[in-house]
Short mmCIF file of C-alpha atoms and ligand atoms in Angstrom, two decimals:
data_model
loop_
_atom_site.label_atom_id
_atom_site.label_comp_id
_atom_site.label_asym_id
_atom_site.label_seq_id
_atom_site.Cartn_x
_atom_site.Cartn_y
_atom_site.Cartn_z
CA MET U 198 48.22 -0.08 55.26
CA TYR U 199 45.20 -2.12 56.14
CA ASN U 200 44.10 -5.22 54.33
CA SER U 201 40.73 -5.12 52.71
CA PHE U 202 37.63 -5.77 54.83
CA VAL U 203 38.64 -3.51 57.66
CA GLU U 204 35.49 -3.00 59.69
CA PRO U 205 34.54 0.54 60.60
CA LEU U 206 35.62 1.47 64.11
CA ILE U 207 32.48 3.53 64.56
CA LYS U 208 29.19 3.23 62.74
CA ILE U 209 26.62 5.97 63.15
CA GLU U 210 23.33 4.61 61.86
CA ASN U 211 20.23 6.73 61.27
CA VAL U 212 20.88 8.77 64.37
CA SER U 213 18.34 11.46 65.23
CA LEU U 214 18.10 13.45 68.42
CA ILE U 215 15.27 15.70 69.49
CA TYR U 216 15.67 17.91 72.55
CA ASP U 217 12.56 18.66 74.62
CA LYS U 218 10.45 16.33 72.54
CA GLY U 219 6.75 17.18 72.57
CA LYS U 220 7.33 20.54 74.24
CA PRO U 221 6.86 23.91 72.54
CA ASN U 222 10.63 24.38 72.48
CA GLU U 223 11.24 21.02 70.80
CA THR U 224 14.52 21.11 68.82
CA LYS U 225 15.60 18.58 66.24
CA ALA U 226 19.38 18.67 66.80
CA LEU U 227 20.25 15.61 64.70
CA ALA U 228 18.26 14.29 61.76
CA ASP U 229 19.13 10.88 60.40
CA ILE U 230 22.91 10.99 60.60
CA ASN U 231 24.83 8.17 58.94
CA ALA U 232 28.61 7.86 58.94
CA GLU U 233 31.27 5.20 59.17
CA ILE U 234 34.65 5.95 60.65
CA TYR U 235 37.65 3.67 60.23
CA PRO U 236 40.53 2.96 62.63
CA SER U 237 43.11 5.75 62.78
CA GLU U 238 41.11 8.14 60.65
CA TYR U 239 41.17 11.86 61.27
CA ILE U 240 37.57 12.92 60.78
CA VAL U 241 36.14 16.41 60.95
CA PHE U 242 32.45 17.20 61.31
CA PHE U 243 32.21 20.73 59.99
CA GLY U 244 29.32 23.15 60.11
CA PRO U 245 27.96 26.40 61.51
CA SER U 246 27.09 26.97 65.14
CA GLY U 247 23.90 25.18 66.13
CA CYS U 248 24.04 22.55 63.38
CA GLY U 249 24.33 19.73 65.92
CA LYS U 250 28.07 19.04 66.07
CA SER U 251 28.41 18.92 69.85
CA THR U 252 25.25 16.86 70.15
CA LEU U 253 26.65 14.35 67.70
CA LEU U 254 29.90 14.13 69.63
CA TYR U 255 28.01 13.59 72.88
CA VAL U 256 25.99 10.86 71.24
CA ILE U 257 29.19 9.16 70.09
CA ALA U 258 30.56 9.55 73.62
CA ALA U 259 27.40 7.93 75.04
CA MET U 260 26.76 11.10 77.02
CA GLN U 261 23.48 11.61 75.14
CA THR U 262 21.10 8.91 74.03
CA PRO U 263 19.83 9.35 70.47
CA THR U 264 16.06 9.55 70.01
CA THR U 265 16.37 7.02 67.18
CA GLY U 266 19.20 5.15 65.50
CA ARG U 267 22.31 3.53 66.90
CA ILE U 268 26.01 3.90 67.45
CA ILE U 269 28.16 0.83 66.99
CA VAL U 270 31.75 0.93 68.17
CA ASP U 271 34.05 -1.99 67.54
CA GLY U 272 31.03 -4.12 66.72
CA ARG U 273 29.18 -3.31 69.94
CA GLU U 274 25.96 -1.34 69.93
CA ILE U 275 26.47 1.26 72.64
CA SER U 276 22.85 1.52 73.73
CA LYS U 277 22.76 -2.25 74.35
CA VAL U 278 25.83 -2.68 76.55
CA GLY U 279 24.24 -1.62 79.86
CA GLU U 280 25.56 0.72 82.50
CA LYS U 281 28.75 -1.23 83.15
CA GLY U 282 29.36 -1.52 79.45
CA ILE U 283 28.99 2.24 79.01
CA THR U 284 31.49 2.92 81.79
CA ASP U 285 33.88 0.48 80.19
CA TYR U 286 33.34 2.17 76.82
CA ARG U 287 34.04 5.67 78.20
CA GLN U 288 37.13 4.48 80.03
CA ASN U 289 38.67 2.25 77.43
CA SER U 290 37.46 3.45 74.05
CA ILE U 291 37.29 7.23 74.09
CA GLY U 292 39.13 10.30 75.33
CA MET U 293 37.55 13.74 75.16
CA VAL U 294 38.81 17.27 74.62
CA PHE U 295 36.50 20.28 75.00
CA GLN U 296 36.61 23.90 73.91
CA GLN U 297 36.50 25.03 77.58
CA TYR U 298 39.16 22.47 78.67
CA ASN U 299 36.80 21.27 81.49
CA LEU U 300 39.61 20.96 84.01
CA ILE U 301 38.83 20.72 87.72
CA ALA U 302 39.93 24.04 89.22
CA SER U 303 40.78 22.69 92.67
CA LEU U 304 42.98 19.84 91.42
CA SER U 305 46.62 20.14 90.40
CA VAL U 306 47.52 19.73 86.75
CA ILE U 307 48.87 16.20 87.28
CA ASP U 308 45.78 15.15 89.20
CA ASN U 309 43.57 16.53 86.43
CA VAL U 310 45.41 14.38 83.93
CA SER U 311 45.06 11.39 86.27
CA VAL U 312 41.31 11.70 86.83
CA PRO U 313 40.34 9.05 84.26
CA GLN U 314 42.82 6.67 85.94
CA ILE U 315 41.47 7.44 89.40
CA PHE U 316 38.06 6.27 88.17
CA LYS U 317 39.71 3.06 87.03
CA SER U 318 41.25 2.66 90.52
CA VAL U 319 44.79 2.80 89.22
CA LYS U 320 47.19 3.42 92.11
CA PRO U 321 49.02 6.76 92.38
CA LYS U 322 52.44 5.14 91.94
CA ASP U 323 51.26 3.69 88.63
CA ARG U 324 49.25 6.60 87.27
CA GLU U 325 51.49 9.54 88.22
CA PRO U 326 54.50 8.63 86.06
CA LYS U 327 52.12 8.15 83.13
CA ALA U 328 50.52 11.54 83.69
CA GLN U 329 53.91 13.19 84.11
CA ALA U 330 55.22 11.59 80.92
CA LEU U 331 52.27 13.00 78.96
CA LEU U 332 52.77 16.44 80.44
CA ASP U 333 56.46 16.22 79.55
CA ARG U 334 55.57 15.20 76.02
CA PHE U 335 53.51 18.34 75.55
CA GLY U 336 56.12 20.63 77.08
CA ILE U 337 54.27 21.40 80.31
CA GLY U 338 55.95 18.90 82.62
CA ALA U 339 57.28 21.68 84.83
CA PHE U 340 53.74 22.79 85.69
CA SER U 341 52.43 19.48 87.01
CA ARG U 342 51.96 20.72 90.60
CA ARG U 343 50.28 23.97 89.64
CA LEU U 344 46.57 24.65 89.49
CA PRO U 345 44.94 24.98 86.05
CA SER U 346 44.24 28.68 86.62
CA GLU U 347 48.00 29.29 86.79
CA LEU U 348 48.41 28.15 83.18
CA SER U 349 47.63 29.89 79.91
CA GLY U 350 44.70 28.75 77.78
CA GLY U 351 46.96 26.90 75.38
CA GLN U 352 48.69 25.13 78.27
CA GLN U 353 45.37 24.19 79.85
CA GLN U 354 44.22 22.69 76.60
CA ARG U 355 47.41 20.61 76.49
CA VAL U 356 46.60 19.40 80.00
CA SER U 357 43.18 18.37 78.78
CA ILE U 358 44.71 16.56 75.80
CA ALA U 359 47.02 14.72 78.21
CA ARG U 360 43.95 13.75 80.21
CA SER U 361 42.24 12.44 77.08
CA LEU U 362 45.26 10.21 76.44
CA ILE U 363 45.93 8.79 79.90
CA ASN U 364 43.77 5.71 79.39
CA ASN U 365 45.36 5.12 76.00
CA THR U 366 42.06 4.80 74.17
CA PRO U 367 41.92 4.37 70.39
CA ILE U 368 39.47 7.26 69.85
CA ILE U 369 39.85 10.95 70.72
CA LEU U 370 36.75 13.14 70.48
CA ALA U 371 37.43 16.87 70.29
CA ASP U 372 34.77 19.60 70.46
CA GLU U 373 36.11 22.88 69.00
CA PRO U 374 39.43 22.30 70.82
CA THR U 375 41.01 25.45 69.39
CA GLY U 376 37.93 27.64 69.73
CA ASN U 377 39.18 29.52 72.80
CA LEU U 378 42.81 29.86 71.80
CA ASP U 379 44.98 32.51 70.18
CA SER U 380 46.31 31.51 66.79
CA LYS U 381 49.70 30.29 68.00
CA SER U 382 48.26 28.08 70.76
CA ALA U 383 45.60 26.89 68.33
CA GLN U 384 48.26 25.80 65.87
CA ASN U 385 50.10 24.02 68.66
CA VAL U 386 46.99 22.07 69.66
CA THR U 387 46.27 21.32 66.01
CA ASP U 388 49.82 20.00 65.56
CA ILE U 389 49.42 17.78 68.62
CA LEU U 390 46.18 16.29 67.33
CA GLN U 391 47.79 15.71 63.97
CA GLU U 392 50.72 13.96 65.67
CA LEU U 393 48.38 11.80 67.76
CA ASN U 394 46.76 10.69 64.55
CA GLU U 395 49.96 10.18 62.56
CA LYS U 396 52.29 8.73 65.20
CA ASP U 397 50.00 7.26 67.82
CA LYS U 398 47.42 6.14 65.24
CA LYS U 399 44.53 7.52 67.26
CA ALA U 400 41.25 7.99 65.47
CA ILE U 401 40.51 11.69 65.85
CA ILE U 402 36.94 12.93 65.58
CA LEU U 403 36.94 16.68 65.71
CA VAL U 404 33.92 18.96 65.39
CA THR U 405 34.43 22.55 64.39
CA HIS U 406 33.15 25.53 62.44
CA ASP U 407 36.72 26.61 61.64
CA PRO U 408 37.64 25.92 57.99
CA ASN U 409 41.34 26.02 58.87
CA GLN U 410 40.91 22.67 60.59
CA LEU U 411 39.73 20.91 57.45
CA GLN U 412 43.11 20.43 55.84
CA TYR U 413 44.22 17.96 58.54
CA ALA U 414 41.30 15.58 58.09
CA HIS U 415 41.27 12.44 56.03
CA ARG U 416 37.58 13.02 55.48
CA VAL U 417 35.18 15.81 56.27
CA PHE U 418 31.46 15.50 56.94
CA HIS U 419 29.73 18.80 56.26
CA MET U 420 26.74 19.41 58.52
CA LYS U 421 23.77 21.72 58.29
CA ASP U 422 20.60 21.77 60.37
CA GLY U 423 21.33 18.45 62.03
CA LYS U 424 22.09 16.68 58.77
CA ILE U 425 25.19 15.61 56.90
CA VAL U 426 24.87 17.48 53.65
CA ARG U 427 28.12 16.43 52.04
CA GLN U 428 31.21 14.36 52.57
CA THR U 429 34.66 15.16 51.19
CA ILE U 430 37.80 13.10 50.96
CA ASN U 431 41.02 15.05 51.42
CA PRO U 432 43.24 14.24 48.44
CA GLN U 433 46.30 15.50 50.35
CA ARG U 434 46.22 12.76 52.95
CA PRO U 435 46.71 9.07 52.20
CA GLN U 436 43.47 7.45 53.20
CA ARG U 437 43.19 4.99 56.06
CA MET U 438 40.10 3.28 54.73
CA ASP U 439 40.54 0.10 52.79
CA ALA U 440 39.90 0.10 49.06
CA GLN U 441 36.40 -1.32 49.40
CA ALA U 442 35.28 1.28 51.87
CA LYS U 443 36.76 3.96 49.71
CA GLU U 444 34.95 2.72 46.67
CA LYS U 445 31.70 2.62 48.58
CA ILE U 446 32.20 6.17 49.85
CA THR U 447 33.41 7.51 46.53
CA LYS U 448 30.25 6.20 44.94
CA THR U 449 28.10 8.06 47.44
CA LEU U 450 29.93 11.34 46.86
CA SER U 451 27.92 13.60 44.66
CA GLY U 452 29.18 13.13 41.13
CA GLY U 453 30.43 15.54 38.52
CA ILE U 454 33.32 17.91 38.35
CA SER U 455 31.36 20.94 39.53
CA SER U 456 30.46 19.40 42.83
CA ALA U 457 33.97 17.97 43.16
CA LEU U 458 35.18 21.51 42.76
CA VAL U 459 32.83 22.83 45.40
CA ASP U 460 33.98 20.07 47.73
CA VAL U 461 37.63 20.83 47.23
CA LEU U 462 36.97 24.54 47.59
CA SER U 463 35.39 23.95 50.95
CA VAL U 464 38.43 22.02 52.12
CA TYR U 465 40.99 24.40 50.58
CA PRO U 466 39.43 27.84 50.64
CA GLU U 467 42.84 29.46 50.21
CA LEU U 468 43.97 27.75 47.01
CA THR U 469 44.53 29.65 43.82
CA GLU U 470 42.08 28.96 41.05
CA SER U 471 44.19 26.84 38.77
CA ARG U 472 45.57 24.82 41.63
CA LEU U 473 42.06 24.38 42.95
CA LYS U 474 40.77 23.27 39.63
CA SER U 475 43.57 20.79 39.15
CA LYS U 476 43.06 19.42 42.63
CA ALA U 477 39.36 19.01 41.96
CA VAL U 478 39.96 17.20 38.71
CA VAL U 479 42.53 14.89 40.25
CA ASN U 480 40.43 14.31 43.33
CA TYR U 481 37.48 13.47 41.18
CA LEU U 482 39.35 11.00 39.06
CA LEU U 483 41.57 9.18 41.42
CA SER U 484 41.52 6.83 44.25
CA GLU U 485 44.36 4.39 43.86
CA LEU U 486 47.45 6.55 43.46
CA ASP U 487 50.18 7.24 45.96
CA THR U 488 50.85 10.80 47.10
CA GLN U 489 53.77 11.34 44.77
CA GLN U 490 51.66 10.31 41.80
CA ILE U 491 48.79 12.49 42.92
CA ASP U 492 51.13 15.42 43.33
CA ARG U 493 52.67 14.87 39.92
CA LEU U 494 49.29 14.45 38.34
CA GLU U 495 47.98 17.63 39.95
CA ARG U 496 50.89 19.53 38.51
CA LEU U 497 50.37 18.06 35.08
CA VAL U 498 46.67 18.80 35.18
CA GLU U 499 47.46 22.30 36.33
CA ASP U 500 49.88 22.78 33.45
CA ARG U 501 47.19 21.52 31.14
CA ILE U 502 44.62 23.88 32.63
CA LEU U 503 47.01 26.79 32.25
CA GLY U 504 47.63 25.74 28.66
CA LYS U 505 51.33 25.21 29.31
CA ILE U 506 51.34 21.76 27.78
CA SER U 507 49.50 20.41 24.79
CA LYS U 508 46.93 17.67 24.87
CA GLU U 509 49.51 15.34 23.29
CA ASP U 510 52.28 16.09 25.78
CA PHE U 511 49.82 15.74 28.62
CA GLY U 512 48.69 12.34 27.39
CA ALA U 513 52.27 11.19 27.04
CA ALA U 514 53.31 12.48 30.47
CA LEU U 515 50.54 10.56 32.19
CA ASP U 516 52.17 7.20 31.61
CA ASP U 517 55.76 8.39 31.69
CA PRO U 518 57.51 7.07 34.80
CA ILE U 519 57.82 9.37 37.81
CA GLU U 520 61.60 9.61 37.35
CA LYS U 521 61.06 11.07 33.91
CA GLY U 522 58.68 13.69 35.19
CA GLY U 523 55.51 11.75 34.37
CA ALA U 524 52.72 10.56 36.60
CA GLY U 525 53.74 6.92 36.38
CA LEU U 526 50.24 5.65 35.62
CA ASN U 527 49.59 2.36 33.92
CA TYR U 528 48.38 2.54 30.36
CA GLN U 529 44.71 1.90 31.18
CA SER U 530 44.50 4.56 33.88
CA ALA U 531 46.41 7.04 31.77
CA LYS U 532 43.97 6.56 28.90
CA LYS U 533 40.98 6.91 31.18
CA ILE U 534 42.29 10.01 32.88
CA ASP U 535 43.40 11.59 29.65
CA ALA U 536 39.91 11.25 28.20
CA SER U 537 38.22 12.46 31.38
CA VAL U 538 40.46 15.47 31.81
CA GLU U 539 39.83 16.69 28.30
CA THR U 540 36.08 16.27 28.68
CA LEU U 541 36.09 17.90 32.06
CA LEU U 542 38.22 20.79 30.91
CA SER U 543 35.83 21.50 28.09
CA GLU U 544 32.94 21.36 30.57
CA THR U 545 34.50 23.60 33.14
CA ASP U 546 35.19 27.15 32.33
CA ILE U 547 34.20 28.00 35.82
CA ILE U 548 37.17 29.87 37.11
CA GLN U 549 40.00 30.53 34.71
CA LYS U 550 40.89 34.20 34.69
CA ASP U 551 42.00 36.95 37.05
CA ILE U 552 45.71 36.18 36.94
CA GLU U 553 46.19 38.04 33.65
CA ASP U 554 44.48 41.08 35.13
CA VAL U 555 47.18 41.44 37.73
CA GLY U 556 49.47 43.51 35.51
CA THR U 557 47.16 46.52 35.56
CA ASP U 558 46.68 46.52 39.32
CA PRO U 559 48.68 49.22 41.15
CA ASN U 560 49.28 46.73 43.96
CA ALA U 561 50.24 44.10 41.46
CA LEU U 562 53.56 43.14 42.99
CA ASN U 563 51.91 42.55 46.33
CA ALA U 564 49.07 40.65 44.74
CA VAL U 565 51.40 38.38 42.81
CA THR U 566 53.61 37.91 45.86
CA LYS U 567 50.59 36.96 47.94
CA GLU U 568 49.40 34.52 45.32
CA ILE U 569 52.83 32.91 45.02
CA GLU U 570 53.13 32.81 48.77
CA THR U 571 49.86 30.94 49.09
CA GLN U 572 51.05 28.38 46.60
CA ILE U 573 54.43 27.97 48.21
CA ILE U 574 52.96 27.70 51.68
CA ASP U 575 50.78 24.98 50.21
CA VAL U 576 53.85 22.72 49.84
CA LEU U 577 55.21 23.38 53.31
CA SER U 578 54.52 20.78 55.90
CA SER U 579 54.38 23.04 58.92
CA ALA U 580 53.38 26.59 59.76
CA LEU U 581 55.90 29.39 59.54
CA SER U 582 56.67 31.86 62.29
CA ASP U 583 55.97 35.54 61.66
CA GLU U 584 59.67 36.10 61.10
CA GLN U 585 59.88 33.26 58.57
CA MET U 586 56.81 34.64 56.78
CA THR U 587 58.39 38.09 56.50
CA ARG U 588 61.58 36.56 55.09
CA LEU U 589 59.61 34.44 52.64
CA THR U 590 57.61 37.43 51.39
CA ASP U 591 60.82 39.38 51.00
CA ALA U 592 62.54 36.56 49.11
CA ILE U 593 59.59 36.16 46.74
CA LYS U 594 59.58 39.89 45.98
CA LYS U 595 63.31 39.79 45.31
CA ARG U 596 62.96 36.78 43.04
CA ILE U 597 60.14 38.44 41.10
CA SER U 598 62.20 41.56 40.58
CA ASN U 599 65.25 39.42 39.74
CA GLU U 600 67.29 40.68 42.68
CA LEU U 601 67.67 37.00 43.49
CA ASP U 602 68.28 34.34 40.88
CA ARG U 603 66.95 30.82 41.12
CA ASP U 604 69.85 29.57 43.25
CA GLY U 605 69.85 32.64 45.43
CA PHE U 606 66.15 32.13 46.10
CA PHE U 607 66.69 28.49 47.04
CA HIS U 608 69.58 29.39 49.35
CA THR U 609 67.51 32.06 51.07
CA LEU U 610 64.77 29.54 51.76
CA ASP U 611 67.25 26.94 52.91
CA LEU U 612 69.38 29.22 55.11
CA ALA U 613 68.77 29.04 58.85
CA VAL U 614 66.65 31.78 60.40
CA SER U 615 69.59 32.75 62.61
CA HIS U 616 71.56 33.47 59.43
CA GLY U 617 68.86 35.60 57.87
CA GLY U 618 67.15 32.85 55.84
CA VAL U 619 63.65 31.38 55.93
CA GLY U 620 64.93 28.21 57.62
CA LEU U 621 63.07 25.58 55.59
CA ARG U 622 64.19 21.97 55.39
CA LYS U 623 66.37 21.40 52.33
CA GLU U 624 63.93 19.21 50.38
CA ILE U 625 61.10 21.60 51.13
CA ALA U 626 63.18 24.60 50.10
CA LYS U 627 64.02 22.76 46.89
CA ASP U 628 60.39 21.96 46.18
CA ALA U 629 59.31 25.51 46.96
CA ALA U 630 62.06 26.96 44.75
CA ARG U 631 61.01 24.69 41.91
CA ARG U 632 57.43 25.78 42.35
CA MET U 633 58.55 29.40 42.40
CA GLU U 634 60.07 28.96 38.94
CA ILE U 635 56.85 27.43 37.63
CA LEU U 636 54.91 30.31 39.11
CA LEU U 637 57.25 32.81 37.52
CA ILE U 638 56.41 31.35 34.15
CA LYS U 639 52.75 31.71 35.00
CA PHE U 640 53.24 35.35 35.97
CA LYS U 641 55.67 36.05 33.16
CA ASP U 642 53.42 38.66 31.53
CA PHE U 643 53.58 40.63 34.69
CA THR U 644 57.22 40.25 35.56
CA ASP U 645 58.56 40.98 32.08
P1 LIG D 207 26.78 22.93 67.58
O1 LIG D 207 27.70 22.20 68.48
O2 LIG D 207 26.93 22.59 66.13
O3 LIG D 207 26.83 24.42 67.79
P2 LIG D 207 24.67 21.80 69.24
O4 LIG D 207 24.77 20.33 69.11
O5 LIG D 207 25.24 22.41 70.47
O6 LIG D 207 25.28 22.47 67.93
O7 LIG D 207 23.14 22.24 69.14
C1 LIG D 207 22.27 21.80 68.13
C2 LIG D 207 20.87 22.35 68.40
O8 LIG D 207 20.36 21.78 69.59
C3 LIG D 207 20.84 23.85 68.65
O9 LIG D 207 19.65 24.35 68.09
C4 LIG D 207 20.86 23.99 70.13
O10 LIG D 207 20.22 25.17 70.54
C5 LIG D 207 20.08 22.76 70.57
N1 LIG D 207 20.55 22.24 71.87
C6 LIG D 207 21.80 21.89 72.19
N2 LIG D 207 21.87 21.38 73.43
C7 LIG D 207 20.61 21.44 73.93
C8 LIG D 207 20.02 21.08 75.19
N3 LIG D 207 20.75 20.52 76.16
N4 LIG D 207 18.70 21.28 75.33
C9 LIG D 207 17.95 21.81 74.34
N5 LIG D 207 18.44 22.16 73.14
C10 LIG D 207 19.75 22.00 72.93
MG1 LIG D 208 29.09 22.96 69.86
#
C-alpha cells in the first residue's frame, strides 16, 4: 500500500478540445475534463461512441494538444516540456494499444515489438531478447519472424501489447483494445491487461463503450458529450489511491443511496437485485475496510435486505469478529453503519421483488438456475470455458432438484474438467457451494 500524500501520476485539468474551431463543422470533443489518476490504478473512461474517449486518450498521449487546460504527468506539464520533452514522455512514460492494433504490415512481429526501442537507438542485440521475452510471455513467441497478417486478430493485439511494454513505461493507454476481437480473444487481452496492472503495477487507462470492461477497473469515469458525467469506485477492487485522495473523491461522488445504486448498476449490470442493492449500500458506506470485511458486510446487508436476519442480529454481527461470521468492524463503525443501513433500507424500496414470482413461471427452473449462476459466477475469479459453464449449469440444476446434495455439489465444482467436474479451485468451489446453499434458502419457496 502507499503512504498518504501520494501525488497523482496524471492530472487532467480543465481540458477542452474543439476540432475545426471557427469552421462550420466545429466539434467540441472535450468539455472541461478533470480527473486525477494515481500510480498503478486501472482506470476506465466509459461512454458511447463519439463522446470523446479517443480524443481524451490522444490528449493524454500528447498526440493532440488541448484547446484549453493542461495535462500534468509526474509533476510535469506536458505542453511545457518542448519537443524533446514530448519525445521523452512518449518513449519513457506511456505505451499505447489501439483497437486496430496499428502494426506495421511490412515488419516482422519481433520488429514491430521493437519499434519503440529502435526510436530510442537501442541496439538489436539488446532489444531483440526483450521483444522475444514479451512475445514468449504472451504465448506468441513462436511467431516472432512472421508478418502481422499471418496472425489472428487476438494474436496481433498481443503483439501490440508487447510493443506497448517494450520500453517498460509506467502507463499503458488502451483505446477499445478488445473492440475488434471475438469474445475469447477479448477475454485473453482483458486478462493480460489485468495482469499488467496487478503484477507489473502498470497504470492502465482504458477507454471503451463495452460495459463488460468496467468490472476490472479501480475507478470508472463515465463520459457523455465530451464531459465526465459521473465517477464510480469499484468496491470489488482494493483501491490504489491513498486515504486522502479517496476521501476527496468520495466527497465529490454524488451523494445518496439512489445514485450509489445507479453507479453500482452501471458497473455491475449483471448483478441480481438484492446483491446489487447490498453492494450499493456497502459501497456507499465504506471506504476503509479490507476486501474480506467488505465481502462479509455485503453478505450481511444482503441477508438484511432479504429479511433473513433481524435488525438486532444484523447489528450484533457487524462488530462480531470475522472468524465468528461477523464483519469485524470496530464499535463506532458498526454503530454508524447499523444506523445508516436501517435508514437507507427504509428509504429504498426501489427493487425488491421478482424473485418470488419465479414459482409461477413455466421456465422457472431455468430462470432460477440462471440467477444462481450469475451469483456464483460473481465469486469466481476467472472466466469459465463453455464446457465448464455447461457443467456448472448442470450441477446447479441437479442441486436444485436435490439430485446432488451439498457435498456432491461441492465435489462436482471441485472435480477436474477431465474427470467430468467444473474444475474450480478448491477454495472457490467451497465459496461457490456455500453461496449455493444461501441461494437455495432464498429460492426455497420455489424448490419446495
Ligand atoms: P470516441 O472515441 O468516444 O468515439 P472521439 O474522441 O473519436 O470519440 O470523437 C469525439 C468527437 O470528435 C466526435 O464527434 C467525432 O466526430 C469528433 N472527432 C474526432 N476526431 C476528429 C477529427 N480528427 N477531426 C474532427 N472531428 C473529430
Ligand atoms: Mg474512439
